[in-house]
Short mmCIF file of C-alpha atoms and ligand atoms in Angstrom, two decimals:
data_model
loop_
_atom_site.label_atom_id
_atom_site.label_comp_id
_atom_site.label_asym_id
_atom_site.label_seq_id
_atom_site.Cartn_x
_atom_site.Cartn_y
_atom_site.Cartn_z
CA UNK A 1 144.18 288.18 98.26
CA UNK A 2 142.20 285.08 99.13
CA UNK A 3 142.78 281.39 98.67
CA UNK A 4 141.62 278.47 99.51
CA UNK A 5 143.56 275.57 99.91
CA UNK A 6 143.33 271.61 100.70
CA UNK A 7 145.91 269.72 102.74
CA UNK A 8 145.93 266.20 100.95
CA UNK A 9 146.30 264.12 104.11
CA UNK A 10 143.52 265.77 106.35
CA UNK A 11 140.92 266.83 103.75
CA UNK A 12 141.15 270.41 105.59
CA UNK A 13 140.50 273.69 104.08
CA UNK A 14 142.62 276.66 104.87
CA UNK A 15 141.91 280.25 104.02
CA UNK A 16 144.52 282.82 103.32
CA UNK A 17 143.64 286.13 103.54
CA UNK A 18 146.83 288.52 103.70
CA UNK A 19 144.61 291.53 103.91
CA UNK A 20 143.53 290.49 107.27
CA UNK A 21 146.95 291.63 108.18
CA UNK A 22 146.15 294.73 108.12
CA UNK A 23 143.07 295.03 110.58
CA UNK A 24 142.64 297.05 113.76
CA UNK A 25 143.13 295.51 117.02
CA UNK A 26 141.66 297.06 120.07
CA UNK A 27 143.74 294.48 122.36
CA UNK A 28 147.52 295.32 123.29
CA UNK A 29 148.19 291.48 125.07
CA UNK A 30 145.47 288.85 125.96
CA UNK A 31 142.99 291.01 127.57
CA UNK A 32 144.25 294.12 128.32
CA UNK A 33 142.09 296.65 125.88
CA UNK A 34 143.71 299.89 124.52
CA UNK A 35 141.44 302.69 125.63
CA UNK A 36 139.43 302.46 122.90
CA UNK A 37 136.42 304.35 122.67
CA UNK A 38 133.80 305.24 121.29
CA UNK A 39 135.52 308.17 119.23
CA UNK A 40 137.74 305.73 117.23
CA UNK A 41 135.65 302.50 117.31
CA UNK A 42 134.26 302.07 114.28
CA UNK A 43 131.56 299.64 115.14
CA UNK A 44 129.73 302.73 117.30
CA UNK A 45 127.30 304.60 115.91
CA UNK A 46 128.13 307.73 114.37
CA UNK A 47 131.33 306.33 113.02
CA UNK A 48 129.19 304.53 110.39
CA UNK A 49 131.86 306.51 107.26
CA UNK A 50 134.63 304.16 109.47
CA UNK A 51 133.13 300.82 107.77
CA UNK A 52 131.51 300.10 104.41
CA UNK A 53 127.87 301.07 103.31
CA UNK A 54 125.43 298.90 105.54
CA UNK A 55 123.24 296.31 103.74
CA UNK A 56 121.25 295.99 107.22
CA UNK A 57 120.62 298.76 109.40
CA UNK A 58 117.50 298.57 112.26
CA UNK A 59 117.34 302.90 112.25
CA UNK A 60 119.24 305.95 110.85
CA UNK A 61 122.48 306.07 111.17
CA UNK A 62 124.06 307.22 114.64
CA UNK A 63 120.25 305.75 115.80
CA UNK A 64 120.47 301.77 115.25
CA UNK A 65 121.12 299.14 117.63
CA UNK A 66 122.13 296.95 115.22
CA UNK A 67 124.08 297.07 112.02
CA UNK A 68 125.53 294.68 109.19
CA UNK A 69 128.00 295.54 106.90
CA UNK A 70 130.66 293.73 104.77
CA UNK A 71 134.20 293.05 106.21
CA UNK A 72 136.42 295.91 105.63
CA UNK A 73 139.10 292.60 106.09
CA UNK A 74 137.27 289.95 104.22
CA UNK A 75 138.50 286.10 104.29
CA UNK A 76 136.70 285.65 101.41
CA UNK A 77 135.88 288.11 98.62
CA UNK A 78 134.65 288.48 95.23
CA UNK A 79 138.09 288.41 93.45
CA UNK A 80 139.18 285.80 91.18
CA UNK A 81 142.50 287.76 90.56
CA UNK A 82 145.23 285.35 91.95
CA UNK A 83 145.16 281.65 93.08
CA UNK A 84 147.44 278.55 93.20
CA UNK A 85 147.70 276.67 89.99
CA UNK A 86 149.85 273.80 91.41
CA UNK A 87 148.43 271.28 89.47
CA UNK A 88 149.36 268.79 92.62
CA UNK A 89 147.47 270.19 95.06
CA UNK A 90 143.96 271.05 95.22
CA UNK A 91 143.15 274.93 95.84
CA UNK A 92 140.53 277.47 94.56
CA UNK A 93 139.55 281.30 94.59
CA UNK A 94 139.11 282.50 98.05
CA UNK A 95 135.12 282.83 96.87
CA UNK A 96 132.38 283.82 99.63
CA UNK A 97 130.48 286.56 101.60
CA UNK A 98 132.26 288.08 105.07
CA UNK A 99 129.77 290.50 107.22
CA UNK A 100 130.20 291.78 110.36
CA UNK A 101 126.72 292.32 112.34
CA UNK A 102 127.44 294.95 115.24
CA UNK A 103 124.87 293.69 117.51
CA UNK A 104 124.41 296.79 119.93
CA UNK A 105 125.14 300.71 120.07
CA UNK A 106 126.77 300.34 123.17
CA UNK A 107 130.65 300.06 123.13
CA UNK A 108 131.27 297.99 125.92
CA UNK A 109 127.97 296.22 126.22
CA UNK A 110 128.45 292.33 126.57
CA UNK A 111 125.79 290.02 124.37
CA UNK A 112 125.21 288.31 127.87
CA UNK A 113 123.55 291.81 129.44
CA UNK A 114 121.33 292.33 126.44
CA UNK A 115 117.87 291.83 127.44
CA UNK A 116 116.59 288.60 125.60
CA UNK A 117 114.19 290.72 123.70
CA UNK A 118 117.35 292.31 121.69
CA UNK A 119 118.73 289.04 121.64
CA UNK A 120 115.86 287.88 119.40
CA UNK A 121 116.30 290.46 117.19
CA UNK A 122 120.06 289.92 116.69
CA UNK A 123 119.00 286.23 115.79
CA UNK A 124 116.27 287.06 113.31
CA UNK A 125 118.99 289.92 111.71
CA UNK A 126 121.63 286.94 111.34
CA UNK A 127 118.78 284.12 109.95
CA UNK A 128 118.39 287.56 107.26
CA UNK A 129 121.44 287.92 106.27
CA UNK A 130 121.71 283.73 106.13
CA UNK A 131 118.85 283.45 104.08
CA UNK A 132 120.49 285.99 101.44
CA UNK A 133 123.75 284.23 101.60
CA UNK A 134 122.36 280.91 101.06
CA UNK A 135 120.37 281.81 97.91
CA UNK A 136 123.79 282.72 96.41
CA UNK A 137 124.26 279.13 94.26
CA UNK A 138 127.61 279.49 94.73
CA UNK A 139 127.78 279.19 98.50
CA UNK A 140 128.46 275.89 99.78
CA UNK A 141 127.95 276.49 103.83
CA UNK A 142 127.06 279.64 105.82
CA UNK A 143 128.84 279.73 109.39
CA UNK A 144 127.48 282.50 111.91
CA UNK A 145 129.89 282.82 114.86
CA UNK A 146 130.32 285.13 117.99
CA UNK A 147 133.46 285.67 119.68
CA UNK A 148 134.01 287.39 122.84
CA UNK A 149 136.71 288.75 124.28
CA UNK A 150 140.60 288.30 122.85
CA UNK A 151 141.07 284.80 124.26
CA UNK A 152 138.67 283.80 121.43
CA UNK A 153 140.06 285.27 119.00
CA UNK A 154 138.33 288.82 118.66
CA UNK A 155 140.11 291.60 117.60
CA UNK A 156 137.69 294.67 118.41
CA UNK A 157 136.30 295.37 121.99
CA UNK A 158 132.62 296.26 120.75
CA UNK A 159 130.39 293.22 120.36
CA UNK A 160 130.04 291.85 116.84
CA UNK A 161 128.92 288.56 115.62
CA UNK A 162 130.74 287.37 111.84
CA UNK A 163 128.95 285.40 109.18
CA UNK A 164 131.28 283.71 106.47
CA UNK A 165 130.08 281.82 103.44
CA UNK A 166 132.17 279.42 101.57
CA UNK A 167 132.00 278.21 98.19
CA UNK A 168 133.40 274.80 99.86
CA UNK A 169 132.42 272.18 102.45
CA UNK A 170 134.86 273.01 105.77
CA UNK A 171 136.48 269.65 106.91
CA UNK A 172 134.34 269.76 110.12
CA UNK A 173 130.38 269.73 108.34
CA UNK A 174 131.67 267.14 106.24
CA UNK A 175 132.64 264.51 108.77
CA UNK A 176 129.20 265.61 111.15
CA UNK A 177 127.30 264.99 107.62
CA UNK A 178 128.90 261.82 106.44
CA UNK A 179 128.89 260.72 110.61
CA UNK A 180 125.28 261.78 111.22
CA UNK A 181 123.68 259.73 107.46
CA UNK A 182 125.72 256.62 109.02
CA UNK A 183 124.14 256.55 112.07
CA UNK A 184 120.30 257.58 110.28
CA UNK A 185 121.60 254.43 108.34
CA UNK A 186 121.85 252.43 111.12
CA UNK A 187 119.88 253.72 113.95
CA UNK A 188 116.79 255.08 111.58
CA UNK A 189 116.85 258.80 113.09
CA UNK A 190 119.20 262.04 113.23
CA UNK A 191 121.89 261.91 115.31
CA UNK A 192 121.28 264.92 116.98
CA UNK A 193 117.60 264.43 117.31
CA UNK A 194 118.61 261.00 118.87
CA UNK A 195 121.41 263.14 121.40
CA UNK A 196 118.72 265.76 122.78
CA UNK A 197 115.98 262.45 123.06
CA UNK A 198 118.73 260.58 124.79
CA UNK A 199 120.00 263.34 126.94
CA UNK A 200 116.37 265.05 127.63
CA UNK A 201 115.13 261.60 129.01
CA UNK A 202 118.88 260.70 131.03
CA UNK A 203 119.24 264.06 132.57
CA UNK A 204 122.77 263.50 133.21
CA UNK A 205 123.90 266.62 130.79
CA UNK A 206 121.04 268.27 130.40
CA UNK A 207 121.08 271.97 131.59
CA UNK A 208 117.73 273.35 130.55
CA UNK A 209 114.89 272.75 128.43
CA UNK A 210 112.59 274.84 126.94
CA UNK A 211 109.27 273.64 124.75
CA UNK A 212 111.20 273.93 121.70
CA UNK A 213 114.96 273.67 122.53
CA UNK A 214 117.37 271.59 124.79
CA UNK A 215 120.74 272.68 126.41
CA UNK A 216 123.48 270.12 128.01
CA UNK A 217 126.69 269.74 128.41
CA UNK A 218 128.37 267.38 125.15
CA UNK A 219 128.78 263.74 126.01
CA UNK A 220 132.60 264.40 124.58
CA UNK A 221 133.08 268.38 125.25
CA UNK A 222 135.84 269.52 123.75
CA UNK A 223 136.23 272.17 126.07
CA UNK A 224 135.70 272.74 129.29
CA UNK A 225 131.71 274.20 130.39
CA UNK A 226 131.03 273.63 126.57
CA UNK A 227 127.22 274.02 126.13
CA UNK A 228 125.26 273.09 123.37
CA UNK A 229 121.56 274.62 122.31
CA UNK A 230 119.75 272.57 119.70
CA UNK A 231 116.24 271.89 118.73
CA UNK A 232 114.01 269.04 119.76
CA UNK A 233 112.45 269.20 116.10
CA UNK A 234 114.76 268.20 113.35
CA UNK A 235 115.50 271.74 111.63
CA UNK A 236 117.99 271.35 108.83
CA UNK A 237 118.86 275.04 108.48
CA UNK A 238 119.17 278.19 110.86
CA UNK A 239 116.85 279.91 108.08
CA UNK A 240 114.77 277.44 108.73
CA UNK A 241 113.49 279.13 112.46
CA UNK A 242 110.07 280.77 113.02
CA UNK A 243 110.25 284.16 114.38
CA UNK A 244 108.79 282.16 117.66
CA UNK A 245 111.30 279.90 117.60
CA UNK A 246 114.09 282.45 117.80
CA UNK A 247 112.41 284.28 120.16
CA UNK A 248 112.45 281.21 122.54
CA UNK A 249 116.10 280.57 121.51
CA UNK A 250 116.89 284.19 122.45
CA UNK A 251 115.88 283.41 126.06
CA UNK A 252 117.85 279.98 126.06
CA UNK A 253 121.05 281.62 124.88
CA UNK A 254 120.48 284.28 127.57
CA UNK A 255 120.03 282.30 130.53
CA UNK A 256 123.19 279.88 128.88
CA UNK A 257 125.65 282.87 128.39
CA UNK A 258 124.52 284.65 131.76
CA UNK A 259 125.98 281.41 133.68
CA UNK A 260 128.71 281.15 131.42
CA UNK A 261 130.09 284.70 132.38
CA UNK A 262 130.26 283.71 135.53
CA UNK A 263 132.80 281.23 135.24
CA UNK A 264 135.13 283.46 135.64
CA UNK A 265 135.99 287.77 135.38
CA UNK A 266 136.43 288.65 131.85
CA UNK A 267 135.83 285.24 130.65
CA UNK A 268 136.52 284.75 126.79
CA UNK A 269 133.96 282.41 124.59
CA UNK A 270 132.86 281.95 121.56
CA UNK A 271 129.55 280.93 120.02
CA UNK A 272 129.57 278.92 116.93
CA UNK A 273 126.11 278.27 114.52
CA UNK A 274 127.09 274.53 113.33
CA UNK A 275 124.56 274.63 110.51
CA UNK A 276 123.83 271.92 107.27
CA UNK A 277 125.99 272.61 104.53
CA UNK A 278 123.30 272.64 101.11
CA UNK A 279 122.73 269.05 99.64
CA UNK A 280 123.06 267.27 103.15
CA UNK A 281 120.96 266.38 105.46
CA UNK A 282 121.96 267.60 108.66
CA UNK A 283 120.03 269.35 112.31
CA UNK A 284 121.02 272.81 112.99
CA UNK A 285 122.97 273.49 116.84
CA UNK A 286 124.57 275.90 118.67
CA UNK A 287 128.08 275.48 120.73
CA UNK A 288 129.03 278.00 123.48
CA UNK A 289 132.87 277.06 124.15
CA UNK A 290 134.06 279.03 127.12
CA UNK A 291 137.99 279.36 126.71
CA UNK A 292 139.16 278.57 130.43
CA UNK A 293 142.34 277.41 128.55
CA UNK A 294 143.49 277.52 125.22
CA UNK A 295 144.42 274.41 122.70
CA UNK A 296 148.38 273.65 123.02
CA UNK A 297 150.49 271.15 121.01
CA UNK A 298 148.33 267.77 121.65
CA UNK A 299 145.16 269.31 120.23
CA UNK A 300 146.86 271.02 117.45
CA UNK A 301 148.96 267.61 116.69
CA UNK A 302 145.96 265.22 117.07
CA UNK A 303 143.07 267.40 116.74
CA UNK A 304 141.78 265.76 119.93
CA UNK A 305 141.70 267.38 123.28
CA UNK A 306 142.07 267.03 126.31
CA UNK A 307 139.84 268.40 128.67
CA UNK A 308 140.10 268.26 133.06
CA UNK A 309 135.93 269.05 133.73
CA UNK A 310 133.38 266.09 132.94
CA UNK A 311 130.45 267.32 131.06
CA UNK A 312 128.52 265.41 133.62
CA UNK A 313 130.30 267.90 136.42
CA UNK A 314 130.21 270.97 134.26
CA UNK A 315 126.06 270.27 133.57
CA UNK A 316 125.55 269.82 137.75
CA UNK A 317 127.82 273.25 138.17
CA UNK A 318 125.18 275.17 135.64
CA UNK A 319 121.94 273.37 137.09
CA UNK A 320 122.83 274.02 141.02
CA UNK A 321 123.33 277.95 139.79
CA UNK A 322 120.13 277.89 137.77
CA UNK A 323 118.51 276.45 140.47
CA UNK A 324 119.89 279.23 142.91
CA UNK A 325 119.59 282.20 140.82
CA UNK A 326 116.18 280.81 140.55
CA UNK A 327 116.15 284.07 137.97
CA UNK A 328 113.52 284.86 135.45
CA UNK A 329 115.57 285.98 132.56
CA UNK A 330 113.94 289.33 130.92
ZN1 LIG B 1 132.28 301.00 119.71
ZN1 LIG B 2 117.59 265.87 113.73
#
Protein backbone atom coordinates (compact mmCIF):
# COMPACT_ATOMS: atom_id res chain seq x y z
CA UNK A 1 0.00 0.00 0.00
CA UNK A 2 0.96 3.54 -0.90
CA UNK A 3 -0.67 6.90 -0.40
CA UNK A 4 -0.13 10.09 -0.66
CA UNK A 5 -1.58 12.56 1.38
CA UNK A 6 -1.84 16.55 1.94
CA UNK A 7 -2.04 18.19 5.36
CA UNK A 8 -4.40 21.27 4.64
CA UNK A 9 -2.58 23.74 6.88
CA UNK A 10 1.13 23.10 5.73
CA UNK A 11 0.68 22.18 2.04
CA UNK A 12 2.96 18.99 3.00
CA UNK A 13 2.93 15.72 1.36
CA UNK A 14 3.21 12.55 3.32
CA UNK A 15 3.82 9.09 1.99
CA UNK A 16 2.53 5.96 3.53
CA UNK A 17 4.03 2.99 2.69
CA UNK A 18 3.08 0.06 5.21
CA UNK A 19 5.20 -2.35 3.28
CA UNK A 20 8.22 -0.55 4.36
CA UNK A 21 7.44 -2.20 7.60
CA UNK A 22 8.61 -5.03 6.68
CA UNK A 23 12.31 -4.26 5.50
CA UNK A 24 15.63 -5.58 6.78
CA UNK A 25 17.61 -3.64 9.14
CA UNK A 26 21.25 -4.30 9.53
CA UNK A 27 21.34 -1.86 12.73
CA UNK A 28 20.30 -3.29 16.31
CA UNK A 29 20.39 0.58 18.15
CA UNK A 30 21.88 3.82 16.61
CA UNK A 31 25.05 2.53 15.32
CA UNK A 32 25.79 -0.60 16.54
CA UNK A 33 25.61 -3.01 13.20
CA UNK A 34 24.49 -6.70 13.51
CA UNK A 35 27.31 -8.73 12.06
CA UNK A 36 26.11 -8.56 8.88
CA UNK A 37 28.00 -9.80 6.13
CA UNK A 38 28.50 -10.35 3.13
CA UNK A 39 26.68 -13.89 3.16
CA UNK A 40 23.26 -12.33 4.05
CA UNK A 41 23.60 -8.78 2.61
CA UNK A 42 21.77 -8.59 -0.20
CA UNK A 43 23.28 -5.54 -1.75
CA UNK A 44 26.79 -7.78 -2.27
CA UNK A 45 27.44 -9.31 -5.20
CA UNK A 46 26.55 -12.76 -5.62
CA UNK A 47 23.40 -12.30 -3.65
CA UNK A 48 21.95 -10.58 -6.75
CA UNK A 49 18.52 -13.57 -6.47
CA UNK A 50 18.23 -11.51 -2.77
CA UNK A 51 16.79 -8.26 -4.70
CA UNK A 52 14.75 -7.81 -7.87
CA UNK A 53 16.04 -8.18 -11.56
CA UNK A 54 18.58 -5.21 -12.14
CA UNK A 55 17.62 -2.57 -14.76
CA UNK A 56 21.40 -1.25 -14.41
CA UNK A 57 24.21 -3.41 -13.91
CA UNK A 58 28.12 -2.10 -14.85
CA UNK A 59 29.31 -6.24 -15.33
CA UNK A 60 27.96 -9.81 -14.79
CA UNK A 61 26.53 -10.54 -11.95
CA UNK A 62 28.80 -11.38 -8.78
CA UNK A 63 31.38 -8.98 -11.15
CA UNK A 64 29.79 -5.28 -10.98
CA UNK A 65 30.69 -2.48 -8.89
CA UNK A 66 27.65 -0.99 -9.25
CA UNK A 67 24.06 -2.06 -9.46
CA UNK A 68 20.39 -0.54 -9.68
CA UNK A 69 17.45 -2.27 -9.01
CA UNK A 70 13.86 -1.44 -7.88
CA UNK A 71 12.97 -1.27 -4.11
CA UNK A 72 12.05 -4.59 -2.82
CA UNK A 73 10.16 -1.87 -0.10
CA UNK A 74 8.93 0.74 -2.46
CA UNK A 75 7.36 4.21 -1.11
CA UNK A 76 5.86 4.53 -4.18
CA UNK A 77 4.68 1.84 -6.62
CA UNK A 78 2.68 1.16 -9.57
CA UNK A 79 -0.59 0.21 -7.74
CA UNK A 80 -3.68 2.12 -7.92
CA UNK A 81 -5.44 -0.56 -5.70
CA UNK A 82 -6.38 1.43 -2.48
CA UNK A 83 -6.38 5.21 -1.62
CA UNK A 84 -8.29 7.74 0.57
CA UNK A 85 -11.50 8.94 -0.88
CA UNK A 86 -12.23 11.51 1.91
CA UNK A 87 -13.70 13.90 -0.16
CA UNK A 88 -12.29 16.64 2.57
CA UNK A 89 -8.96 16.11 2.28
CA UNK A 90 -6.75 16.03 -0.59
CA UNK A 91 -4.81 12.56 -1.20
CA UNK A 92 -3.80 10.44 -4.26
CA UNK A 93 -2.28 6.95 -5.35
CA UNK A 94 1.06 6.48 -3.86
CA UNK A 95 2.30 6.79 -7.83
CA UNK A 96 6.24 6.87 -8.60
CA UNK A 97 9.54 4.97 -9.26
CA UNK A 98 11.80 3.73 -5.96
CA UNK A 99 15.47 2.28 -6.98
CA UNK A 100 18.11 1.49 -4.96
CA UNK A 101 21.69 2.03 -6.75
CA UNK A 102 24.33 -0.16 -4.73
CA UNK A 103 27.21 1.98 -5.46
CA UNK A 104 30.20 -0.50 -4.72
CA UNK A 105 30.94 -4.40 -4.33
CA UNK A 106 32.49 -3.85 -1.22
CA UNK A 107 30.33 -4.39 1.97
CA UNK A 108 31.72 -2.05 4.21
CA UNK A 109 33.26 0.39 1.80
CA UNK A 110 32.29 4.09 2.70
CA UNK A 111 31.33 6.49 -0.56
CA UNK A 112 34.02 8.86 1.07
CA UNK A 113 37.07 6.10 0.32
CA UNK A 114 35.96 5.54 -3.24
CA UNK A 115 38.46 6.91 -5.48
CA UNK A 116 36.82 9.98 -7.32
CA UNK A 117 37.11 8.10 -10.53
CA UNK A 118 34.21 5.57 -9.18
CA UNK A 119 32.60 8.43 -7.83
CA UNK A 120 32.02 9.75 -11.36
CA UNK A 121 30.66 6.81 -12.44
CA UNK A 122 28.12 6.46 -9.59
CA UNK A 123 27.01 10.08 -10.69
CA UNK A 124 26.67 9.42 -14.40
CA UNK A 125 24.67 5.83 -13.28
CA UNK A 126 22.20 8.09 -11.08
CA UNK A 127 21.86 11.16 -13.99
CA UNK A 128 20.78 7.47 -16.10
CA UNK A 129 18.45 6.32 -14.18
CA UNK A 130 17.13 10.28 -13.71
CA UNK A 131 16.91 10.79 -17.19
CA UNK A 132 14.56 7.55 -17.53
CA UNK A 133 12.52 8.60 -14.62
CA UNK A 134 11.96 12.00 -15.82
CA UNK A 135 10.70 11.00 -19.29
CA UNK A 136 7.91 9.16 -17.40
CA UNK A 137 5.00 12.15 -17.95
CA UNK A 138 3.69 11.20 -14.95
CA UNK A 139 6.57 12.10 -12.67
CA UNK A 140 6.40 15.35 -11.13
CA UNK A 141 10.09 15.57 -9.32
CA UNK A 142 12.99 13.06 -9.17
CA UNK A 143 14.95 13.22 -5.70
CA UNK A 144 18.42 11.26 -5.61
CA UNK A 145 19.61 10.96 -1.99
CA UNK A 146 22.51 9.17 -0.05
CA UNK A 147 22.35 8.30 3.44
CA UNK A 148 25.05 7.07 5.55
CA UNK A 149 25.14 5.44 8.47
CA UNK A 150 21.81 4.83 10.90
CA UNK A 151 21.80 8.35 12.35
CA UNK A 152 20.53 9.32 8.86
CA UNK A 153 18.20 7.20 8.52
CA UNK A 154 19.75 4.08 6.63
CA UNK A 155 18.67 0.85 7.29
CA UNK A 156 21.40 -1.47 5.52
CA UNK A 157 25.20 -1.24 6.34
CA UNK A 158 26.38 -1.55 2.54
CA UNK A 159 26.47 1.77 0.72
CA UNK A 160 23.46 2.56 -1.44
CA UNK A 161 22.22 5.75 -2.80
CA UNK A 162 17.89 5.88 -3.34
CA UNK A 163 16.18 7.70 -6.16
CA UNK A 164 12.33 8.37 -5.65
CA UNK A 165 10.02 9.92 -8.19
CA UNK A 166 6.79 11.49 -7.35
CA UNK A 167 3.83 12.11 -9.29
CA UNK A 168 3.57 15.39 -6.94
CA UNK A 169 5.51 18.56 -6.09
CA UNK A 170 7.11 17.82 -2.28
CA UNK A 171 6.30 20.92 -0.04
CA UNK A 172 10.07 21.81 0.00
CA UNK A 173 10.72 22.35 -4.26
CA UNK A 174 7.67 24.22 -4.18
CA UNK A 175 8.53 26.99 -1.76
CA UNK A 176 12.55 27.05 -3.33
CA UNK A 177 10.55 27.43 -6.84
CA UNK A 178 7.93 29.95 -5.94
CA UNK A 179 11.02 31.73 -3.52
CA UNK A 180 13.71 31.55 -6.22
CA UNK A 181 10.98 33.22 -9.50
CA UNK A 182 10.37 36.06 -6.71
CA UNK A 183 13.64 36.98 -6.28
CA UNK A 184 14.51 36.47 -10.53
CA UNK A 185 11.43 38.91 -10.31
CA UNK A 186 13.04 41.26 -8.38
CA UNK A 187 16.69 40.90 -8.51
CA UNK A 188 16.76 39.83 -12.49
CA UNK A 189 18.92 36.49 -11.88
CA UNK A 190 18.62 32.91 -10.11
CA UNK A 191 18.84 32.83 -6.72
CA UNK A 192 21.28 30.34 -6.51
CA UNK A 193 23.38 31.63 -9.31
CA UNK A 194 23.22 35.00 -7.34
CA UNK A 195 24.34 32.78 -3.78
CA UNK A 196 27.54 31.05 -5.41
CA UNK A 197 28.37 34.86 -7.25
CA UNK A 198 27.83 36.38 -3.87
CA UNK A 199 29.61 33.83 -1.83
CA UNK A 200 32.53 33.05 -4.55
CA UNK A 201 33.41 36.87 -4.53
CA UNK A 202 32.83 37.31 -0.24
CA UNK A 203 34.74 34.26 0.66
CA UNK A 204 33.25 34.18 3.97
CA UNK A 205 31.50 30.52 3.30
CA UNK A 206 33.12 29.46 0.60
CA UNK A 207 35.02 26.09 1.02
CA UNK A 208 36.30 25.27 -2.43
CA UNK A 209 35.94 26.07 -5.91
CA UNK A 210 36.49 24.29 -8.80
CA UNK A 211 36.17 25.75 -12.68
CA UNK A 212 32.75 24.56 -12.83
CA UNK A 213 31.37 24.17 -9.25
CA UNK A 214 31.38 26.06 -5.83
CA UNK A 215 31.19 24.59 -2.23
CA UNK A 216 30.37 26.76 1.12
CA UNK A 217 28.89 26.53 4.01
CA UNK A 218 24.76 27.90 3.74
CA UNK A 219 24.31 31.47 4.84
CA UNK A 220 21.30 29.81 7.13
CA UNK A 221 22.61 25.98 7.59
CA UNK A 222 20.22 24.06 8.93
CA UNK A 223 22.58 21.82 10.36
CA UNK A 224 25.60 21.93 11.69
CA UNK A 225 28.98 21.54 8.92
CA UNK A 226 26.11 21.57 6.25
CA UNK A 227 27.88 21.92 2.84
CA UNK A 228 26.44 22.74 -0.26
CA UNK A 229 27.94 21.86 -4.01
CA UNK A 230 26.26 23.75 -6.82
CA UNK A 231 27.16 24.97 -10.20
CA UNK A 232 28.44 28.35 -11.24
CA UNK A 233 26.35 27.90 -14.60
CA UNK A 234 22.65 27.91 -14.17
CA UNK A 235 21.77 24.05 -14.80
CA UNK A 236 18.09 23.43 -14.29
CA UNK A 237 18.30 19.64 -14.07
CA UNK A 238 20.87 16.95 -12.71
CA UNK A 239 20.30 15.30 -16.31
CA UNK A 240 21.29 18.22 -17.47
CA UNK A 241 25.41 17.50 -16.55
CA UNK A 242 28.10 16.72 -19.18
CA UNK A 243 29.98 13.65 -18.52
CA UNK A 244 32.89 16.43 -17.72
CA UNK A 245 30.93 18.08 -15.52
CA UNK A 246 30.26 15.09 -13.30
CA UNK A 247 33.53 14.07 -13.49
CA UNK A 248 34.64 17.43 -11.89
CA UNK A 249 31.72 17.11 -9.41
CA UNK A 250 32.98 13.62 -8.51
CA UNK A 251 36.23 15.20 -7.25
CA UNK A 252 34.32 18.10 -5.37
CA UNK A 253 32.09 15.65 -3.53
CA UNK A 254 35.25 13.67 -2.68
CA UNK A 255 37.37 16.18 -1.23
CA UNK A 256 33.73 17.57 0.62
CA UNK A 257 32.81 14.10 2.14
CA UNK A 258 36.59 13.20 2.98
CA UNK A 259 36.54 16.34 5.51
CA UNK A 260 33.19 15.64 6.50
CA UNK A 261 34.15 12.10 7.90
CA UNK A 262 36.35 13.56 9.89
CA UNK A 263 34.14 15.37 12.01
CA UNK A 264 33.80 12.81 13.98
CA UNK A 265 34.24 8.44 14.21
CA UNK A 266 31.38 6.89 12.52
CA UNK A 267 29.85 10.10 11.61
CA UNK A 268 26.23 9.76 10.04
CA UNK A 269 25.22 12.17 6.87
CA UNK A 270 23.23 12.33 4.29
CA UNK A 271 23.47 13.73 0.78
CA UNK A 272 20.46 15.14 -0.79
CA UNK A 273 20.17 16.06 -4.95
CA UNK A 274 17.73 19.26 -4.53
CA UNK A 275 16.82 19.21 -8.20
CA UNK A 276 13.89 21.41 -10.42
CA UNK A 277 10.70 19.83 -10.24
CA UNK A 278 9.37 19.77 -14.39
CA UNK A 279 7.56 23.10 -15.40
CA UNK A 280 9.76 25.34 -13.02
CA UNK A 281 12.52 27.03 -13.37
CA UNK A 282 14.89 26.20 -10.84
CA UNK A 283 19.30 25.54 -10.51
CA UNK A 284 20.23 22.12 -9.57
CA UNK A 285 22.48 21.72 -5.85
CA UNK A 286 23.73 19.38 -3.69
CA UNK A 287 23.43 19.41 0.39
CA UNK A 288 25.79 17.25 2.52
CA UNK A 289 24.06 17.48 6.14
CA UNK A 290 26.34 15.84 8.64
CA UNK A 291 24.01 14.64 11.61
CA UNK A 292 26.19 15.79 14.73
CA UNK A 293 22.69 15.93 16.38
CA UNK A 294 19.42 15.02 15.44
CA UNK A 295 16.09 17.39 15.02
CA UNK A 296 14.06 17.36 18.52
CA UNK A 297 10.67 18.99 19.31
CA UNK A 298 11.46 22.80 18.16
CA UNK A 299 12.39 21.73 14.63
CA UNK A 300 9.69 19.26 14.33
CA UNK A 301 7.07 21.97 15.89
CA UNK A 302 8.36 24.97 13.82
CA UNK A 303 10.18 23.41 11.09
CA UNK A 304 13.02 25.80 11.95
CA UNK A 305 16.19 24.83 13.65
CA UNK A 306 18.36 25.61 15.68
CA UNK A 307 21.80 25.15 15.08
CA UNK A 308 25.17 25.98 17.78
CA UNK A 309 28.12 26.19 14.66
CA UNK A 310 28.08 29.44 12.35
CA UNK A 311 28.42 28.54 8.78
CA UNK A 312 31.02 31.22 8.78
CA UNK A 313 32.99 28.93 11.64
CA UNK A 314 32.08 25.63 10.11
CA UNK A 315 33.53 27.04 6.36
CA UNK A 316 37.07 28.28 8.33
CA UNK A 317 37.08 24.59 10.17
CA UNK A 318 36.94 22.86 6.43
CA UNK A 319 39.36 25.50 4.72
CA UNK A 320 42.23 25.36 7.62
CA UNK A 321 41.98 21.26 7.04
CA UNK A 322 42.03 21.64 3.27
CA UNK A 323 44.70 23.82 3.57
CA UNK A 324 46.66 21.28 5.86
CA UNK A 325 45.89 18.12 4.21
CA UNK A 326 47.12 20.12 1.36
CA UNK A 327 45.89 16.54 -0.36
CA UNK A 328 45.45 15.89 -4.01
CA UNK A 329 42.32 13.90 -4.04
CA UNK A 330 42.71 10.73 -6.56
ZN1 LIG B 1 26.94 -6.22 1.31
ZN1 LIG C 1 20.86 29.63 -11.45
Amino acid sequence: MSELRQDILTGEWVIFAGNRKSRPYDFIKHSIPKTSDKTDCQFCPGNEAMTPNAVYQNAADGEWTIRVFPNKYPAVNNDKSECCDEDFYTSAYGNGIHEVVVDTAEHSEAIHDFSVKHIAEVLKTIRLRYNEMMKNPDIKYVEAFKNCGPESGASLMHSHWQIIAVTVVPREQKVICERNNEYKLKNGKCAVCAITEYELDKKIRIIDESDNFAAYTPFASRMSYEIDIAAKKHIKHYGDFSDEMLDELACMLKTMLKMVSGLRENICYNICFEDTPKDCDGHWFMRILPRMGNPAGFEYGTNSYINPVLPETAAEYYRNILVKKNEVVK
